[in-house]
Short mmCIF file of C-alpha atoms in Angstrom, two decimals:
data_model
loop_
_atom_site.label_atom_id
_atom_site.label_comp_id
_atom_site.label_asym_id
_atom_site.label_seq_id
_atom_site.Cartn_x
_atom_site.Cartn_y
_atom_site.Cartn_z
CA MET M 233 30.73 157.81 255.88
CA SER M 234 31.05 154.85 258.70
CA GLN M 235 34.28 154.12 260.11
CA LEU M 236 33.94 150.82 258.49
CA LEU M 237 33.55 152.08 255.16
CA ARG M 238 36.31 154.61 255.67
CA THR M 239 39.06 151.64 256.83
CA ARG M 240 38.02 149.47 253.69
CA TRP M 241 39.72 152.15 251.39
CA ILE M 242 43.52 151.62 253.28
CA PRO M 243 44.17 149.47 250.67
CA VAL M 244 43.55 151.31 248.29
CA GLY M 245 45.30 154.34 249.59
CA LEU M 246 48.25 152.20 250.00
CA ILE M 247 48.55 150.89 246.07
CA VAL M 248 47.80 155.17 245.45
CA LEU M 249 50.78 156.02 247.87
CA ALA M 250 52.85 153.31 246.13
CA VAL M 251 52.40 155.02 242.58
CA VAL M 252 53.00 158.70 244.29
CA VAL M 253 56.00 157.22 245.82
CA ASP M 254 57.46 156.06 242.21
CA VAL M 255 57.10 159.02 240.61
CA VAL M 256 58.91 161.55 243.20
CA THR M 257 61.63 158.89 243.80
CA PRO M 258 64.39 158.06 241.32
CA HIS M 259 64.24 154.81 239.07
CA ASP M 260 66.31 152.80 241.09
CA VAL M 261 64.04 152.98 244.23
CA THR M 262 60.93 150.45 244.06
CA SER M 263 57.86 150.68 245.70
CA ALA M 264 57.09 147.26 245.81
CA PRO M 265 57.22 146.94 249.45
CA LEU M 266 54.08 149.73 249.72
CA LEU M 267 52.26 147.58 247.10
CA MET M 268 52.35 144.48 249.32
CA ALA M 269 51.20 145.85 252.03
CA ALA M 270 48.23 146.41 250.06
CA PRO M 271 46.57 142.99 249.94
CA VAL M 272 47.81 142.53 253.83
CA ALA M 273 45.98 145.62 254.89
CA ALA M 274 43.22 143.92 252.64
CA ALA M 275 42.89 140.86 255.06
CA PRO M 276 40.89 141.67 257.93
CA LEU M 277 39.29 144.65 256.16
CA LEU M 278 37.83 142.82 252.95
CA GLY M 279 36.30 139.48 251.63
CA VAL M 280 38.12 136.65 249.61
CA ARG M 281 37.04 138.37 246.38
CA GLY M 282 38.53 141.86 247.67
CA ILE M 283 41.61 140.45 248.66
CA ILE M 284 42.20 138.73 245.24
CA GLY M 285 41.26 141.78 243.49
CA VAL M 286 43.41 144.06 245.92
CA GLY M 287 46.56 141.78 244.89
CA ILE M 288 46.20 141.42 241.16
CA THR M 289 45.53 145.16 241.49
CA ALA M 290 48.98 145.52 242.92
CA MET M 291 50.32 143.57 240.73
CA ILE M 292 49.25 144.96 237.42
CA VAL M 293 50.20 148.52 239.01
CA HIS M 294 53.73 147.20 239.95
CA ALA M 295 54.48 145.97 236.23
CA LEU M 296 53.42 148.96 235.04
CA LEU M 297 55.48 151.11 237.05
CA ALA M 298 58.29 148.73 236.22
CA GLN M 299 58.18 149.31 232.48
CA VAL M 300 57.78 152.80 232.68
CA ASP M 301 61.15 153.08 234.69
CA GLY M 302 62.31 150.33 232.10
CA THR M 303 63.35 147.80 235.67
CA PHE M 304 61.18 145.27 234.44
CA GLY M 305 63.64 142.19 235.17
CA TRP M 306 63.74 139.12 236.71
CA ARG M 307 65.16 141.30 240.08
CA ALA M 308 62.95 144.05 240.03
CA GLY M 309 59.67 142.29 237.79
CA VAL M 310 59.27 138.56 238.18
CA ALA M 311 60.49 138.14 241.47
CA ASN M 312 58.42 141.21 242.49
CA GLN M 313 55.37 139.49 240.98
CA ILE M 314 55.78 136.20 242.63
CA THR M 315 56.25 137.34 245.85
CA LEU M 316 52.62 140.10 245.60
CA ALA M 317 51.03 136.56 244.36
CA ALA M 318 52.20 134.72 247.52
CA VAL M 319 51.39 137.76 249.78
CA THR M 320 48.00 137.98 248.50
CA ALA M 321 47.95 134.07 248.97
CA LEU M 322 49.02 134.71 253.00
CA ALA M 323 46.33 137.37 252.87
CA VAL M 324 43.42 135.28 251.94
CA LEU M 325 44.55 132.74 254.80
CA ILE M 326 44.77 135.38 257.37
CA HIS M 327 41.19 136.51 256.43
CA ARG M 328 39.91 133.21 256.48
CA THR M 329 41.75 132.57 260.40
CA LEU M 330 40.31 135.82 261.34
CA ARG M 331 36.98 134.76 260.39
CA ARG M 332 37.00 131.78 262.15
CA GLN M 333 38.19 133.32 265.18
CA ASP M 334 35.94 136.02 264.87
CA ALA M 335 32.71 133.12 264.67
CA ARG M 336 34.40 131.49 267.77
CA ALA M 337 34.31 134.83 269.48
CA ARG M 338 30.16 135.49 268.47
CA ARG M 339 29.74 131.92 270.12
CA ALA M 340 31.12 132.62 273.17
CA GLN M 341 29.56 135.92 273.17
CA GLN M 342 26.25 134.26 272.76
CA VAL M 343 26.83 132.05 275.77
CA ALA M 344 27.85 134.45 277.77
CA ALA M 345 24.66 136.12 277.11
CA VAL M 346 22.78 133.49 277.81
CA ALA M 347 24.49 132.72 280.95
CA GLN M 348 23.73 136.34 282.07
CA ARG M 349 20.08 135.97 281.54
CA ALA M 350 20.20 132.87 283.53
CA VAL M 351 22.42 134.76 286.17
CA LEU M 352 20.99 137.96 286.12
CA PRO M 353 17.84 138.36 284.94
CA ARG M 354 16.02 141.70 283.99
CA PRO M 355 13.73 143.07 286.62
CA PRO M 356 9.89 143.17 286.25
CA SER M 357 9.12 146.17 284.58
CA ARG M 358 6.21 147.30 286.84
CA LEU M 359 5.21 146.41 290.14
CA GLY M 360 1.85 148.55 290.77
CA SER M 361 2.72 152.06 290.24
CA LEU M 362 6.63 151.01 290.78
CA HIS M 363 7.97 151.22 287.22
CA ILE M 364 11.21 149.51 287.29
CA ASP M 365 14.46 149.27 284.56
CA ALA M 366 18.28 148.56 284.73
CA ARG M 367 21.31 148.57 282.74
CA TYR M 368 24.67 146.54 282.94
CA VAL M 369 27.52 148.15 281.44
CA PRO M 370 30.40 145.81 281.23
CA ALA M 371 34.41 147.27 281.65
CA GLU M 372 35.12 145.66 278.75
CA SER M 373 33.07 145.32 276.09
CA GLU M 374 33.71 141.78 274.86
CA ALA M 375 32.95 140.64 278.92
CA LEU M 376 29.01 140.67 279.25
CA ILE M 377 28.77 139.14 282.81
CA GLY M 378 30.95 140.21 285.60
CA GLY M 379 30.91 140.91 289.95
CA ASP M 380 27.99 143.32 289.97
CA LEU M 381 24.49 142.96 290.64
CA TYR M 382 20.66 143.65 291.17
CA VAL M 383 17.39 142.30 291.84
CA VAL M 384 13.91 143.53 292.65
CA GLN M 385 11.37 141.05 293.97
CA ASN M 386 7.81 141.61 295.35
CA THR M 387 7.24 139.67 298.94
CA PRO M 388 4.78 139.31 301.38
CA TYR M 389 6.41 142.32 303.43
CA GLY M 390 6.64 144.71 300.00
CA ILE M 391 8.59 145.32 297.15
CA ARG M 392 12.22 144.63 298.33
CA VAL M 393 15.66 145.48 296.45
CA MET M 394 19.25 144.76 296.30
CA VAL M 395 21.87 146.21 294.58
CA GLY M 396 25.23 144.77 294.95
CA ASP M 397 29.33 144.15 294.08
CA VAL M 398 31.05 141.06 295.08
CA ARG M 399 34.77 141.16 295.17
CA GLY M 400 36.79 139.62 292.65
CA LYS M 401 36.24 139.28 289.05
CA GLY M 402 36.04 136.66 286.30
CA LEU M 403 33.90 133.46 286.74
CA GLY M 404 34.57 133.37 290.36
CA ALA M 405 32.46 136.85 291.12
CA VAL M 406 30.05 135.46 288.74
CA SER M 407 29.77 132.13 290.66
CA ALA M 408 29.44 134.61 293.74
CA VAL M 409 26.82 136.85 292.29
CA SER M 410 24.78 133.39 291.73
CA ALA M 411 24.97 132.89 295.19
CA ASP M 412 24.05 136.21 296.60
CA LEU M 413 20.93 136.21 294.43
CA GLY M 414 19.81 132.85 295.53
CA ALA M 415 20.41 133.85 299.13
CA PHE M 416 18.29 137.21 298.74
CA ARG M 417 15.16 135.54 297.05
CA TYR M 418 14.87 133.33 299.44
CA ALA M 419 15.51 135.67 302.52
CA ALA M 420 13.13 138.39 300.92
CA ASP M 421 10.30 136.07 301.05
CA GLU M 422 10.94 134.85 304.63
CA ALA M 423 12.55 137.69 306.71
CA GLU M 424 9.71 140.31 307.98
CA ASP M 425 11.91 143.05 308.30
CA LEU M 426 15.19 144.19 307.00
CA SER M 427 17.08 143.87 309.88
CA GLN M 428 16.14 140.09 309.74
CA LEU M 429 16.68 140.14 305.74
CA VAL M 430 20.43 141.64 306.33
CA THR M 431 21.27 138.78 308.81
CA ARG M 432 19.77 136.08 307.20
CA LEU M 433 21.95 137.16 303.80
CA GLU M 434 25.16 137.56 305.60
CA ARG M 435 24.82 134.02 307.83
CA ALA M 436 24.37 132.53 303.97
CA LEU M 437 27.19 134.39 302.46
CA LEU M 438 29.23 133.07 305.24
CA ARG M 439 28.11 129.53 304.72
CA GLU M 440 28.98 129.88 300.94
CA GLY M 441 31.76 131.00 301.68
CA GLY M 442 33.04 128.20 303.83
CA ARG M 443 32.00 125.72 301.44
CA ARG M 444 34.02 127.60 299.09
CA GLY M 445 37.09 127.84 301.05
CA GLY M 446 40.30 129.71 300.37
CA GLN M 447 40.85 133.21 299.48
CA GLN M 448 36.80 133.13 299.25
CA GLN M 449 36.56 132.14 302.74
CA GLU M 450 38.95 134.38 304.03
CA GLU M 451 38.54 137.40 301.63
CA GLY M 452 34.95 137.23 299.95
CA PHE M 453 32.39 140.02 300.49
CA THR M 454 29.61 142.09 298.70
CA THR M 455 29.07 145.32 299.00
CA ALA M 456 25.42 145.66 298.95
CA LEU M 457 22.18 148.30 299.14
CA ILE M 458 18.89 146.72 300.30
CA ALA M 459 15.81 148.49 299.87
CA GLU M 460 12.26 147.84 300.92
CA PHE M 461 9.29 150.07 299.66
CA SER M 462 6.24 150.41 302.06
CA THR M 463 2.89 149.02 300.73
CA ASP M 464 1.84 152.36 299.88
CA LEU M 465 5.18 153.15 298.05
CA GLU M 466 5.23 156.72 300.40
CA THR M 467 8.18 155.63 302.14
CA VAL M 468 11.51 153.35 301.26
CA ARG M 469 13.34 152.22 303.92
CA LEU M 470 17.36 151.49 303.15
CA VAL M 471 20.37 149.14 304.56
CA ASN M 472 23.53 149.96 303.48
CA ARG M 473 26.26 147.52 303.87
CA GLY M 474 29.58 149.24 302.31
CA HIS M 475 27.71 150.42 298.83
CA PRO M 476 27.36 153.68 297.27
CA PRO M 477 24.49 155.57 298.71
CA PRO M 478 21.37 156.00 296.09
CA VAL M 479 20.08 159.03 294.86
CA LEU M 480 16.72 160.20 295.29
CA ILE M 481 15.45 162.47 291.80
CA ASP M 482 12.16 164.26 292.76
CA PRO M 483 9.66 165.04 290.07
CA GLN M 484 11.45 168.56 289.19
CA GLY M 485 14.92 166.88 288.49
CA GLY M 486 16.41 167.74 291.83
CA ALA M 487 18.79 164.97 293.17
CA THR M 488 19.27 164.32 296.67
CA LEU M 489 21.58 161.72 298.01
CA LEU M 490 20.09 159.27 300.50
CA GLY M 491 23.48 158.31 302.65
CA ALA M 492 23.62 156.08 305.61
CA SER M 493 22.99 157.76 309.35
CA GLU M 494 25.67 154.88 310.41
CA GLU M 495 28.56 153.37 308.36
CA ALA M 496 28.52 149.90 308.16
CA PRO M 497 30.65 146.66 306.40
CA PRO M 498 30.29 144.83 303.62
CA LEU M 499 28.40 141.57 303.69
CA GLY M 500 30.14 138.48 304.30
CA MET M 501 33.19 139.97 306.78
CA SER M 502 31.15 139.30 310.38
CA ASP M 503 33.92 137.15 311.23
CA LEU M 504 35.97 140.24 311.68
CA GLY M 505 33.66 141.73 314.37
CA ALA M 506 30.18 142.76 315.16
CA TRP M 507 28.28 145.93 313.29
CA SER M 508 25.05 147.37 313.46
CA ALA M 509 23.48 148.21 310.39
CA PRO M 510 20.75 150.94 310.88
CA VAL M 511 17.38 150.97 308.67
CA ASP M 512 16.92 154.10 307.38
CA SER M 513 13.59 155.61 305.97
CA PHE M 514 13.16 158.26 303.55
CA ALA M 515 10.23 159.29 301.93
CA PHE M 516 9.32 158.42 298.44
CA PRO M 517 6.91 160.81 296.63
CA ALA M 518 4.32 160.38 293.61
CA GLY M 519 6.54 160.87 290.66
CA SER M 520 10.26 160.73 292.15
CA THR M 521 12.95 157.93 290.98
CA LEU M 522 15.38 156.17 293.59
CA LEU M 523 19.04 155.62 291.51
CA CYS M 524 20.94 152.49 292.84
CA TYR M 525 23.69 152.04 291.50
CA THR M 526 27.14 150.21 291.60
CA ASP M 527 30.95 151.96 292.40
CA GLY M 528 31.77 151.66 288.72
CA VAL M 529 29.70 154.96 288.24
CA THR M 530 30.66 156.88 290.92
CA GLU M 531 34.27 155.70 290.51
CA SER M 532 34.39 156.72 286.78
CA ARG M 533 37.34 159.86 286.68
CA ASN M 534 37.82 162.15 284.39
CA ALA M 535 41.35 163.40 282.58
CA ALA M 536 41.83 165.73 285.76
CA GLY M 537 41.22 162.72 288.31
CA ARG M 538 37.72 163.50 289.54
CA PHE M 539 35.10 161.20 290.42
CA TYR M 540 31.92 161.26 289.02
CA ASP M 541 29.37 163.01 291.02
CA PRO M 542 25.13 162.16 290.15
CA VAL M 543 24.41 164.30 292.62
CA VAL M 544 25.73 167.10 290.77
CA ARG M 545 25.56 165.64 287.24
CA LEU M 546 21.77 164.43 287.40
CA PRO M 547 20.29 167.94 287.92
CA LEU M 548 21.97 168.81 284.43
CA VAL M 549 21.54 165.63 282.49
CA LEU M 550 17.81 165.59 283.86
CA GLY M 551 16.51 168.95 285.00
CA ARG M 552 15.73 170.68 281.82
CA ARG M 553 13.65 167.94 280.59
CA LEU M 554 11.81 167.51 283.82
CA ARG M 555 11.27 171.21 284.04
CA THR M 556 9.34 171.46 280.63
CA GLY M 557 6.74 168.63 281.68
CA ALA M 558 8.16 165.76 279.35
CA ARG M 559 8.11 162.20 280.41
CA VAL M 560 11.27 160.32 281.29
CA THR M 561 11.05 156.83 281.85
CA PRO M 562 13.32 154.69 284.13
CA GLY M 563 15.07 153.49 281.07
CA GLN M 564 15.75 156.93 279.62
CA ILE M 565 16.97 157.90 282.83
CA LEU M 566 19.47 155.22 282.90
CA ASP M 567 20.71 155.44 279.20
CA LEU M 568 21.25 159.52 280.24
CA LEU M 569 23.20 158.61 283.18
CA ILE M 570 25.04 156.18 281.01
CA GLN M 571 25.90 158.85 278.05
CA ASP M 572 26.69 161.25 280.77
CA VAL M 573 29.26 159.13 282.71
CA HIS M 574 30.97 157.70 279.05
CA ARG M 575 31.47 161.41 278.59
CA HIS M 576 32.68 162.21 281.86
CA ALA M 577 35.17 159.50 281.64
CA ASP M 578 36.14 159.77 278.15
CA GLY M 579 35.02 156.51 277.24
CA ARG M 580 37.51 154.80 279.84
CA PRO M 581 35.11 152.55 282.20
CA GLN M 582 37.41 151.75 284.85
CA ASP M 583 34.92 148.72 286.59
CA ASP M 584 31.61 147.27 285.56
CA GLN M 585 28.57 149.72 285.97
CA ALA M 586 24.98 148.13 287.22
CA MET M 587 22.52 150.37 287.77
CA LEU M 588 18.68 150.33 288.99
CA ALA M 589 15.99 152.93 288.73
CA LEU M 590 12.60 152.64 290.22
CA HIS M 591 10.42 155.56 289.59
CA ARG M 592 6.72 156.01 291.42
CA SER M 593 4.38 156.87 289.01
CA ARG M 594 1.71 159.69 289.87
CA ASP M 595 -0.25 159.52 286.34
CA ASP M 596 -1.33 155.73 287.08
CA PRO M 597 -1.22 154.89 290.71
CA GLU M 598 -2.43 151.21 290.91
CA PRO M 599 -1.77 148.87 294.10
CA VAL M 600 1.58 146.67 294.02
CA PRO M 601 0.43 143.11 293.47
CA ALA M 602 0.12 141.19 296.30
CA ALA M 603 3.03 138.75 296.78
CA PRO M 604 2.55 135.07 297.96
CA ALA M 605 2.60 134.46 301.73
CA ALA M 606 5.81 133.25 303.04
#
């Protein structure tokens, strides 16, 4: 029996409880308050007919109990009947108000979903032998958009990727995400190497912060992981600007953290000083998956306060499937990761989680389609 179906029995349970209370207590003790609570409890659970049915049932039960007790007079009978009728009418009004609010909330969610697709479109599912999938898990189920981002783009210099997390929440963060994505899409097609790409991104974000002014100019920044795949997909080059390092999952399910050789601050902080951001190269064998994510994954804590460690957990989650030769798609890897993080945090997400999985197929090698020249 589903949770929703079980909750719909609450009004009936209140009526049954009222009968039990009336039977086991002295005649001068009334169970009318419990009967009055039944139509109110039905307001968010049942339709108008159901609420009226619960109210009429409560009135009938009250009349029968009062007759059995010999207390059906003006005070204990007619007045309570009038009160039950009024409470039932009030429950109907509450139900209709809740329905209108629910309809407005659904419309707002639909608008948010359209905004999310516009601001953060899904990446291409495949570029040559590179299979791609992404997930976005908001910290609040009602919020569909936030400050985390991902983007995959085929450029004249190879496939380039960015996963990031902007400072802040709400509409300001969504606006910053839009600016970051626009800057990346332009710079990724123009910059000849990752160092130039990062420099152009930094300049674009500083200009955007200057236009916004205020706190966004002084404290706005974006943690970012920027990746570039060689044309043969044998190598992935990474620049990490204050972001959680990605994990390389080998064909057997082993996980390796691809940490940066040198720490670098987030994008948008060059006004505070100059830092070098080295480009680190890693082998990307066929059958491997590059898993990128935001700190909503790694900062998820369990009841004991321990952070989620993907290097430890992923082999346990994926290893058995991969060792048996089962095919695991990038989307399945992300879904398994989401479930494991959810279990680790006991269903209490502390922050938004953006995840991107890029899998190099070994069964259907295809060249990456050529991108238009910049």
